[in-house]
Amino acid sequence: MRALAAASAVTAVVAAHPPACIRLVTPRASLGHCRASSSARLQRSACYATTMGDETSTSVAAQSQEPAAVGAGSVKQQLSKLVISSLRTTVPEVDVEPMVEVCTAKFGDYQCNNAMGLWSRIKGSGTSFKNPNAIGQAIAKNLPPSDVIESTSVAGPGFVNIVLSNSWVAKRIQDMLVNGIKTWAPILPVKRAVLDFSSPNIAKEMHVGHLRSTIIGDTLARMFEFSNVEVLRRNHVGDWGTQFGMLIQYLFEKFPNWEEIGTQAIGDLQTFYKASKNRFDGDPEFKDRAQQAVVRLQGGEERYRAAWNKICEISRNEFDLVYKRLTVLLEEKGESFYNPYIPKVLEELDNKGLIKESEGARVIFIEGHQIPLIVVKRDGGFNYASTDLAALWYRLNVEKAEWIIYVTDVGQQQHFDMFFSAARMAGWLPDQKEKKFPKTNHVGFGLVLGSDGKRFRTRSTEVVRLGELLDEAKSRSKSELLQRLTENGKIVDWTEEELEATSEAVGYGAVKYADLKNNRLTNYTFSFEQMLSDKGNTAVYLQYAHARICSIIRKSNKDVEELKMSGAISLDHPDERVLGLYLIRFAEVVEEACTNLLPNVLCEYLYNLSEMFTKFYTNCQVVGSPEETSRLLLCQATAVVMRQCFELLGITPVYKL
């Protein structure tokens, strides 16, 4: 288990950028072991708003066009391909990556920002270009004909503003409705990834401290899987180590016939663990016997192995109950799994001259760190670092993972920083500056706090058990739902099964969303009152928004499945176009959340989408209007995208509330 540590303050540095485009900033994830945030807004910079006498517009709508492959990556990825082609024509002698950003001002939908950077590289080299604006003009002119782009304009020092074609946007939405949301999956640069998350300790009950790792890790896994990456979901449970000697010896002495009574001998694991720990701390002779039990366990004695297996089995069953409620899938490969690999891995590192003797221990000295990475303790035992090195070796060489991601609290940053550095020293990983695969990332997260600003605990200062927390979330959700349905007279329309399922979906979803909407690096305050509110940026509000869309479609008495095959979408009203544009940005938002390992990016998109739909519905009559078919299809597209967002966040959508 990765030991929980205190959160550290994180300062976000926003790169300077031309003045209202959303720049998808890519902060490097912290490198930093129980394995067990305020919303990180998309950084915004303005589109260049003044013309400086240089602005020109170019329409491409009338040019001969080749159809763009609808669904081939995100909109940003498709525009980047067009910009790459233009850059090769404009500056064939310069190797440059396309800089395409979402634009929030009236000058365009997207913006290419390569001109200024190119000018700084080629001025004074005999180029025919006189200034950045001239480069921007050439980039716009050399964009290949495409039905994606309606028009372009160049502003100021070469910012190329791009307006998307309404017909292409409409076609992209309709194709998604016909062929499924999976056609909007982004294209990521890896095919296989390991996500190491949750990872509680065997013999200890899961508590609120495991909540963030489990929820964040599951959401990242879901987003990667949606993006067609094979994800190996790994539960690196703490199932090996000195604590098992304590537990096994206590079991043997308290219940000599434990094999006959079985599970009843242990009973409540939390109570059993506390009792054995009290005995271990207060009885030196028992402590000696417990330490000897570890040796006999690790030596493979059958009786000790059988007791170890029973304790692990009871723990797994309890973990699985929580995972089932959270709809989280994990494959356990705990510390014990990698234990046989440690000697060979350390031998390899030793042969490479990395392991040194220091004060009786065997260590790896890491540049930039005052303390070494201990891989063999003074008593000859292994530790977290030796287990993690063996696990990484296995994941790289046996599982062939290209991206290995560890989801733990920010307090473990230093461990991961040193551990990853050791792997690079061994030649297992490329230099960070090369930006090559395979690569590793530590996904750090802050603490869950109570209303007093301290770690979230019960009134008796005990850690909050995760199962009890979920029970309360469901109970509060059901109570509020019953009150609302009773007040509006709709309680008669609900069965008990519907009430149970909806209360669970809303309650559990509220807990998850309240965590995920925050930048994971920050601490957040746990509050049932806030997370179960139906106002503001909460899962409950979003569930109501989704249920409202479903109600609109039902009340139309139209078959949407038939409409999406026979009808057509038009985006003539400004609010129709705004909604349509935001819908097709879904893929690049998922791509951004995956690239930066930030689930809150997706939460922000989902909330903004619900707000844009509200504005659309307020200003555009749907049922009974001449545009009913088109607008019903936009309603359906919004509901589909919202449901996919819920799915990626591990939240079950509800269709009526």
CSV table of C-alpha atoms in Angstrom, one decimal, residues 208 211 325-326 456-459 462-481 500 502-512 526-533 540:
chain,number,residue,atom,x,y,z
A,208,VAL,CA,-12.0,8.0,2.8
A,211,LEU,CA,-11.5,7.6,-2.2
A,325,ARG,CA,-20.7,-0.1,-5.4
A,326,LEU,CA,-18.3,2.4,-7.2
A,456,PHE,CA,-11.9,14.3,7.1
A,457,ARG,CA,-12.7,12.1,10.1
A,458,THR,CA,-15.6,11.0,12.3
A,459,ARG,CA,-16.5,12.8,15.5
A,462,GLU,CA,-11.6,7.8,13.4
A,463,VAL,CA,-11.0,7.7,9.7
A,464,VAL,CA,-14.3,7.6,7.8
A,465,ARG,CA,-15.0,4.1,6.4
A,466,LEU,CA,-15.7,4.3,2.7
A,467,GLY,CA,-18.6,1.9,2.9
A,468,GLU,CA,-20.3,4.0,5.6
A,469,LEU,CA,-19.7,7.2,3.6
A,470,LEU,CA,-21.4,5.6,0.5
A,471,ASP,CA,-24.3,4.4,2.7
A,472,GLU,CA,-24.9,8.0,3.9
A,473,ALA,CA,-24.6,9.4,0.4
A,474,LYS,CA,-27.3,7.1,-0.8
A,475,SER,CA,-29.5,7.7,2.2
A,476,ARG,CA,-29.3,11.5,1.9
A,477,SER,CA,-30.0,11.3,-1.8
A,478,LYS,CA,-33.1,9.1,-1.3
A,479,SER,CA,-34.4,11.3,1.4
A,480,GLU,CA,-34.2,14.4,-0.8
A,481,LEU,CA,-35.6,12.6,-3.8
A,500,GLU,CA,-33.4,2.7,-5.0
A,502,THR,CA,-31.9,6.6,-8.7
A,503,SER,CA,-30.9,7.3,-5.1
A,504,GLU,CA,-27.8,5.2,-5.6
A,505,ALA,CA,-26.9,6.7,-8.9
A,506,VAL,CA,-27.3,10.2,-7.7
A,507,GLY,CA,-25.7,9.7,-4.3
A,508,TYR,CA,-22.6,7.8,-5.5
A,509,GLY,CA,-22.3,10.1,-8.5
A,510,ALA,CA,-22.4,13.2,-6.2
A,511,VAL,CA,-19.5,11.8,-4.2
A,512,LYS,CA,-17.4,11.1,-7.3
A,526,PHE,CA,-16.0,17.1,1.8
A,527,SER,CA,-19.6,18.3,2.2
A,528,PHE,CA,-22.7,16.2,1.6
A,529,GLU,CA,-24.8,19.5,1.6
A,530,GLN,CA,-22.8,20.9,-1.3
A,531,MET,CA,-22.3,17.8,-3.3
A,532,LEU,CA,-26.0,16.9,-3.1
A,533,SER,CA,-27.2,20.4,-4.0
A,540,VAL,CA,-27.1,16.4,-9.0
